[in-house]
Short mmCIF file of C-alpha atoms in Angstrom, two decimals:
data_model
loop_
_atom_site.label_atom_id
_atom_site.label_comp_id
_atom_site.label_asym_id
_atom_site.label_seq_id
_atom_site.Cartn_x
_atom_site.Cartn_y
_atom_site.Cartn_z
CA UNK A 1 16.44 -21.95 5.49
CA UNK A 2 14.24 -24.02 3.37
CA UNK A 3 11.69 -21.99 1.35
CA UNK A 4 9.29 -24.92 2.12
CA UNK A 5 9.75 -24.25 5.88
CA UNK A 6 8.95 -20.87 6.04
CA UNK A 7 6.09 -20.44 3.97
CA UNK A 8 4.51 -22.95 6.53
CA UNK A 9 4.96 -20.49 9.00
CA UNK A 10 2.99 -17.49 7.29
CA UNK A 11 -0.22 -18.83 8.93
CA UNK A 12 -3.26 -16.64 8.16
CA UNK A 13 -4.38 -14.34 10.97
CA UNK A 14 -7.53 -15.32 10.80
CA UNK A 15 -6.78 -19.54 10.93
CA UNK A 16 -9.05 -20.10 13.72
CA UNK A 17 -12.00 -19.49 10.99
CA UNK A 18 -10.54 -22.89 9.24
CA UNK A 19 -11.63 -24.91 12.55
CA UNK A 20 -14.73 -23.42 12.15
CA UNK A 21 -14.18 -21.43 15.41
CA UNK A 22 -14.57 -17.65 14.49
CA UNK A 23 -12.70 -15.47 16.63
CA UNK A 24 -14.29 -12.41 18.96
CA UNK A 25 -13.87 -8.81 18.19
CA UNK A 26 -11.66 -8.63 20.82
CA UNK A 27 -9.19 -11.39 20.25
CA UNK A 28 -9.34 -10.56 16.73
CA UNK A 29 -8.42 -7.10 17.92
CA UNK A 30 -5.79 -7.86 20.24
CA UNK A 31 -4.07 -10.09 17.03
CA UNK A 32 -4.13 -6.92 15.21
CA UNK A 33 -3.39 -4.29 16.76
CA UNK A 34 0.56 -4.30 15.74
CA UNK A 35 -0.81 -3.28 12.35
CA UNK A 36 -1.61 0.05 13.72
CA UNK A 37 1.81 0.68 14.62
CA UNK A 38 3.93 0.21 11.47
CA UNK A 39 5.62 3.54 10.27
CA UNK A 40 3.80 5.09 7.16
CA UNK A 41 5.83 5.51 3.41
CA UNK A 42 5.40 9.19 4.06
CA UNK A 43 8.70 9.78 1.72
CA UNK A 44 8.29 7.00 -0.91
CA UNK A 45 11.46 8.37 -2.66
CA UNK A 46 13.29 7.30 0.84
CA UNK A 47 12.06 4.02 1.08
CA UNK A 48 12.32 2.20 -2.83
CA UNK A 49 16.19 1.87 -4.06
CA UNK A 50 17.31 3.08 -6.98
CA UNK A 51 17.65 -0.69 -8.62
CA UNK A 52 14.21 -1.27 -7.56
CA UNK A 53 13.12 1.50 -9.69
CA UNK A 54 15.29 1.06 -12.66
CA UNK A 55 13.66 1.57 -15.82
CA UNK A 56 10.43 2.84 -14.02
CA UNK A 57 8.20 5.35 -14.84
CA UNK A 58 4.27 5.10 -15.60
CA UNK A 59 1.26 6.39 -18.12
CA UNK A 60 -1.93 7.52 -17.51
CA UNK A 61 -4.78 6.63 -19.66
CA UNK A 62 -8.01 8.64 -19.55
CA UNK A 63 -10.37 8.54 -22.49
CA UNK A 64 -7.96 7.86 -24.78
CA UNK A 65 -5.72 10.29 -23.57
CA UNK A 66 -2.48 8.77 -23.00
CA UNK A 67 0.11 10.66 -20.27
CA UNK A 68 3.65 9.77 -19.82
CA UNK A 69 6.74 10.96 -19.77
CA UNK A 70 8.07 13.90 -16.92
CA UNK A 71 5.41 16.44 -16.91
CA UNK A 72 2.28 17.76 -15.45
CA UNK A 73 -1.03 17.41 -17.06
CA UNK A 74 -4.55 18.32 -16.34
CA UNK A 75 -7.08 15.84 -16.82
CA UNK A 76 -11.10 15.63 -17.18
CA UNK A 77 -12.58 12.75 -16.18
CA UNK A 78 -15.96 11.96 -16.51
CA UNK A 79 -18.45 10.92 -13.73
CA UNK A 80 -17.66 7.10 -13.60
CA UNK A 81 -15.07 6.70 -15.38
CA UNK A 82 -11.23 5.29 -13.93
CA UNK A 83 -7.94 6.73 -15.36
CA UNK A 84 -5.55 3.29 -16.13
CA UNK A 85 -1.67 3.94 -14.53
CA UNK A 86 0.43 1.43 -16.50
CA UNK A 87 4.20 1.08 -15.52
CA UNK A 88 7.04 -1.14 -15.77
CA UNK A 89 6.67 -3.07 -12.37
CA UNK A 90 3.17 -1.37 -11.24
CA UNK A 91 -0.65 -1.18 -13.07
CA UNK A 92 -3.78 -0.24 -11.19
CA UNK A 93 -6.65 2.15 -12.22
CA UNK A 94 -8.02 4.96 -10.70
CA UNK A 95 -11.84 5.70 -9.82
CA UNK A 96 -12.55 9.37 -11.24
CA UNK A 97 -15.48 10.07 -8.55
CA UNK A 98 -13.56 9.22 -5.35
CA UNK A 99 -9.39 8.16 -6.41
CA UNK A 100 -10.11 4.91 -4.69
CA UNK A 101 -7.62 2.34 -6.20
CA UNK A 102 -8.41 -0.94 -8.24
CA UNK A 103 -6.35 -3.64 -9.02
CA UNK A 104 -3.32 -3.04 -7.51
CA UNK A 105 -0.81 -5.39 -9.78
CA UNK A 106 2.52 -6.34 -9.11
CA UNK A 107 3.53 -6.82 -13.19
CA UNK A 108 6.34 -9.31 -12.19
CA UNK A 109 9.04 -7.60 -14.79
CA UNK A 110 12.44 -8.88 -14.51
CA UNK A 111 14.49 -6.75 -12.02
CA UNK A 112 16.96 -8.15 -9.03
CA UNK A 113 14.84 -6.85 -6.28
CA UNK A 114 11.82 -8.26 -7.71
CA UNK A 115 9.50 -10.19 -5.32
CA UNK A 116 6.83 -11.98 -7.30
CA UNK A 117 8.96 -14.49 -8.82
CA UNK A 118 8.40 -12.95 -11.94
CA UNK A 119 4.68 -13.82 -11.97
CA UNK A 120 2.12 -11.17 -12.22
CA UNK A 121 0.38 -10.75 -9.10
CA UNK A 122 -2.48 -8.76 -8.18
CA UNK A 123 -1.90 -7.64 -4.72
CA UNK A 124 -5.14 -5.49 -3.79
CA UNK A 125 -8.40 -6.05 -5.09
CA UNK A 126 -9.26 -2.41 -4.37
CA UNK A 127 -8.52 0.23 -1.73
CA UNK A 128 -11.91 2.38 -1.63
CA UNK A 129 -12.35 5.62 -0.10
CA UNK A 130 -15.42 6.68 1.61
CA UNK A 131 -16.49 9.68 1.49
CA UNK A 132 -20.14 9.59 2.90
CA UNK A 133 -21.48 10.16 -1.08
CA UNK A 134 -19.62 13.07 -1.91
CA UNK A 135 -17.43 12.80 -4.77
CA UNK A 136 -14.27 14.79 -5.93
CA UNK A 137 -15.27 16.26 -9.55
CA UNK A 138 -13.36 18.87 -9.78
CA UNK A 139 -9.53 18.57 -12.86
CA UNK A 140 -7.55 15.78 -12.30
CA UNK A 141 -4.06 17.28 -11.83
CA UNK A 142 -1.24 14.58 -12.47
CA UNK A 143 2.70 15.21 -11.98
CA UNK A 144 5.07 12.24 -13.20
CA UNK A 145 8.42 12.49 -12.58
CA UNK A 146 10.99 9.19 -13.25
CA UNK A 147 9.40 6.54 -11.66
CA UNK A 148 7.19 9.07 -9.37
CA UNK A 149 3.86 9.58 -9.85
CA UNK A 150 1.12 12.18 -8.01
CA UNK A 151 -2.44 12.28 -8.88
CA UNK A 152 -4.99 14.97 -6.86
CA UNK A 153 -8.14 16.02 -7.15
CA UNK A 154 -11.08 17.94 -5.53
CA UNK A 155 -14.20 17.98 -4.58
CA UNK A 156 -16.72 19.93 -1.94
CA UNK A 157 -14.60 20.19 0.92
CA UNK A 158 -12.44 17.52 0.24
CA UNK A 159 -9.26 16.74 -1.68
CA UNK A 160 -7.60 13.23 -2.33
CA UNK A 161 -3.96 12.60 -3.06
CA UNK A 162 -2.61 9.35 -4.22
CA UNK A 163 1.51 8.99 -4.83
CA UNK A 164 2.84 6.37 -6.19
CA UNK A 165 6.20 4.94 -7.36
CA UNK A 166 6.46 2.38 -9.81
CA UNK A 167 9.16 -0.22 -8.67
CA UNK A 168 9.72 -3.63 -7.43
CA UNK A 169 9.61 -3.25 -4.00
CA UNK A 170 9.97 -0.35 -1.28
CA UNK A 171 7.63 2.31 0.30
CA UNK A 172 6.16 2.65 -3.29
CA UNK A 173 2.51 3.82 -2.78
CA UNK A 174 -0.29 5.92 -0.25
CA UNK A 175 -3.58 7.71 -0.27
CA UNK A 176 -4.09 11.16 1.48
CA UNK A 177 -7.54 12.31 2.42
CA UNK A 178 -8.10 15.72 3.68
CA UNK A 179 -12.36 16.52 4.43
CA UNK A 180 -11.68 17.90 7.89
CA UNK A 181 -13.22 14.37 8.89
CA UNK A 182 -12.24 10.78 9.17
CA UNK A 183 -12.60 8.70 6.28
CA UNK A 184 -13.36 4.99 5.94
CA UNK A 185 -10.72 2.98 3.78
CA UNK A 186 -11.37 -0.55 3.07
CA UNK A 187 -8.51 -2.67 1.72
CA UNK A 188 -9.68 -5.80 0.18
CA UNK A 189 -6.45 -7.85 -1.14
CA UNK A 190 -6.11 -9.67 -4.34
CA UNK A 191 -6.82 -13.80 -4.88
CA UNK A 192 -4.60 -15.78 -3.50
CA UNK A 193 -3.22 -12.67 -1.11
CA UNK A 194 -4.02 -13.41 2.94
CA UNK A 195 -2.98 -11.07 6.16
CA UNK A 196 -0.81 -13.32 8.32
CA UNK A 197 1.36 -12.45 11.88
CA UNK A 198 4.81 -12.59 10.48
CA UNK A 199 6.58 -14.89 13.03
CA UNK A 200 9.79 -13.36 13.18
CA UNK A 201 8.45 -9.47 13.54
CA UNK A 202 5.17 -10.07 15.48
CA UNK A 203 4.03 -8.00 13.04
CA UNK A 204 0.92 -8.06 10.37
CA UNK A 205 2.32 -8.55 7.02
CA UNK A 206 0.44 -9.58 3.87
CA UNK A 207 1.42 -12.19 1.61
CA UNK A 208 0.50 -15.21 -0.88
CA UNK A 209 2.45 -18.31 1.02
CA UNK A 210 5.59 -17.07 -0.99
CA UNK A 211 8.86 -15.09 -0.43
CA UNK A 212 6.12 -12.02 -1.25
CA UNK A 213 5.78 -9.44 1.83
CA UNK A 214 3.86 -6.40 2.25
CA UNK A 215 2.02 -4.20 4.86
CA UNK A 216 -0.48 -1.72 4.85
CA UNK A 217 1.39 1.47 6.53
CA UNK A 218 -1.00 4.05 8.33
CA UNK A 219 -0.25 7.08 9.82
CA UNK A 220 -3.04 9.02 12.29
CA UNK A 221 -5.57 6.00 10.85
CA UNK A 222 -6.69 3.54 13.12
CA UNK A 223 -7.50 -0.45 12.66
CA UNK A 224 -11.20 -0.25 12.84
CA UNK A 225 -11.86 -4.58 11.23
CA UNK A 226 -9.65 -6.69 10.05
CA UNK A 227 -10.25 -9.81 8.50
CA UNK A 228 -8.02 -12.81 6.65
CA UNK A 229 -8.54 -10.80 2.96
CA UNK A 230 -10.43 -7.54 4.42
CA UNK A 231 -8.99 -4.63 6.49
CA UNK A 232 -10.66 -1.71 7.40
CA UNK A 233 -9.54 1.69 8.57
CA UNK A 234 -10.47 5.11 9.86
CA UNK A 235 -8.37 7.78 8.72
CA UNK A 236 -7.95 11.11 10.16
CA UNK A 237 -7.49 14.49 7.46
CA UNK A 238 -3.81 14.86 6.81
CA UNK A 239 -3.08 10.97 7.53
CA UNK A 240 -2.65 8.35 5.23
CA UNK A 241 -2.82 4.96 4.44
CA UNK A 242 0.59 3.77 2.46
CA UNK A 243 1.74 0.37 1.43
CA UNK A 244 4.84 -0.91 2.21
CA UNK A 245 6.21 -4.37 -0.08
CA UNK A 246 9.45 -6.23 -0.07
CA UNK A 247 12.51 -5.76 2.63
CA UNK A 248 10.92 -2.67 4.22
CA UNK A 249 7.52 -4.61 5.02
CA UNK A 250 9.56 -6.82 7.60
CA UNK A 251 12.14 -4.36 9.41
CA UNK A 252 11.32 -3.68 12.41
CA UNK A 253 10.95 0.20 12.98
CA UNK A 254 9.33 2.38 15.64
CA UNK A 255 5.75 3.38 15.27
CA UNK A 256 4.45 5.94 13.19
CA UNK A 257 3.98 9.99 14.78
CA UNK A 258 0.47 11.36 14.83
CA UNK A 259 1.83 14.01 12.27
CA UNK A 260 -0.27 15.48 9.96
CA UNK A 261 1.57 17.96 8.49
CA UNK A 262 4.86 18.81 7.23
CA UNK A 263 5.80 15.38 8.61
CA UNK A 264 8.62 14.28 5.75
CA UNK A 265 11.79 15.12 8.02
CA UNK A 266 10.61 14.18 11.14
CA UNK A 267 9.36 10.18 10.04
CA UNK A 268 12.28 10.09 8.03
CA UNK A 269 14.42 6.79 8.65
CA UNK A 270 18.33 7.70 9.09
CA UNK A 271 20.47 4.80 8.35
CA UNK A 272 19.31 1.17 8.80
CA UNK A 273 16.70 -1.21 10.60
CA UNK A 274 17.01 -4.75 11.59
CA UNK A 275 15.61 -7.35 9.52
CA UNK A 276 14.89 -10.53 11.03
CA UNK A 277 12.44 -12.46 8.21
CA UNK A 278 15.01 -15.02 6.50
CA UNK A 279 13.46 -14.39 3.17
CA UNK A 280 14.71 -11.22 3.18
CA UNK A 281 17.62 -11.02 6.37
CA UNK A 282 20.46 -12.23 3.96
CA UNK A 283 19.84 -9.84 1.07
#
């Protein structure tokens, strides 16, 4: 199929704004609902292939402290300040006060299950945690392992998780909140990045009129807004909000459990899933 002929079909979800007819809540709901329903990247190790991966492996930057390498490290970060996580395929930073995420890049470095064309692409803005004006404050503890990466820190009466894998495509990436109460996550995506209804799944992918595919993966989080750049969502303690890019954005899987804990074998994935978007169905 003709790469011109299916990027015309990635049609934003919100197109009816470009008529200058906004839609209601509840159509806009209805549209978006599916998004609710995509399995989470509870076990990113399970979802990214090993060629995906190869080379991978980030550092940590924190006032000129520089982390890398497989090993644990402890971390003070001042009020304010954002810890940089450089890798081969995947860059963001870090906000110190609340681990909400900040330009979330896509480096576009050469690998055969690359997706970005080899152009660097930023594919979220930010994804910001709210915590109702607390603050985690307490060491930032930081395992990196290969191309794996887990940051967590504390605060009162909450704790924030973020792991992350740095590779070209897969189940590489999710936040964990636990405050015995819902948090707020807002996902704002990068320029040039729109949510769309993938034709061929029916489901909400997120994309830049390329062969680029992604999803935001929740699990015990619900789709409180969504908009064409914006999505919003309430998640529960123990859930998560992951982020799915490449081949596993687009198969078509059951829906996630309500798990929230000790969920790994249960959400686990045994074998293969049908995948039904030509720019990825003949890989």
């Amino acid at each position: 199929m003709p790469h011109t002929y299916r990027t015309a079909l990635l049609f934003p979800v919100l197109s009816l704004m470009a008529c200058g007819t906004a839609p209601t809540p509840q159509t806009q709901t209805a549209a978006l609902q599916d998004a609710s329903a995509q399995p989470a990247s509870a076990r990113l190790s399970a979802q990214a292939t090993s060629s995906a991966c190869e080379g991978g492996g980030f550092r940590l930057v924190s006032g000129g402290v520089s982390v890398q390498g497989n090993r644990g490290a402890d971390l003070n970060v001042p009020a304010g300040a954002r810890v940089q996580v450089l890798g081969k395929y995947v860059e963001f930073e870090v906000a110190g006060d609340t681990l909400s995420v900040l330009n979330y890049t896509m480096t576009g470095a050469a690998n055969p299950q690359d997706i970005t064309g080899g152009q660097r692409t930023v594919v979220f803005a930010s994804k910001v945690a709210d915590f109702g004006g607390r603050k985690v404050s307490g060491t930032l503890k930081a395992s990196l392992s290969g191309e794996g990466l887990l940051l967590e820190r504390r605060g009162s009466g909450i704790k924030m998780k973020i792991q992350a894998k740095d590779c070209a495509q897969g189940g590489i990436f999710q936040m964990e909140p636990e405050t015995g109460s819902a948090v707020q996550f807002t996902h704002t995506l990068g320029a040039g990045m729109y949510y769309f209804k993938n034709p061929y799944t029916g489901k909400i992918n997120l994309g830049n009129g390329t062969d680029f595919r992604g999803k935001d993966s929740p699990q015990v989080a619900k789709l409180v807004s969504q908009s064409e750049t914006v999505s919003v969502w309430s998640v529960q303690s123990g859930g998560r909000m992951g982020g799915v890019l490449g081949e596993d954005a687009v198969e078509i899987g059951a829906g996630p459990t309500q798990c929230v804990q000790s969920c790994q074998a249960q959400n686990q994935i045994r074998g293969t899933l049908p995948v039904t978007d030509p720019a990825y169905s003949n890989n």
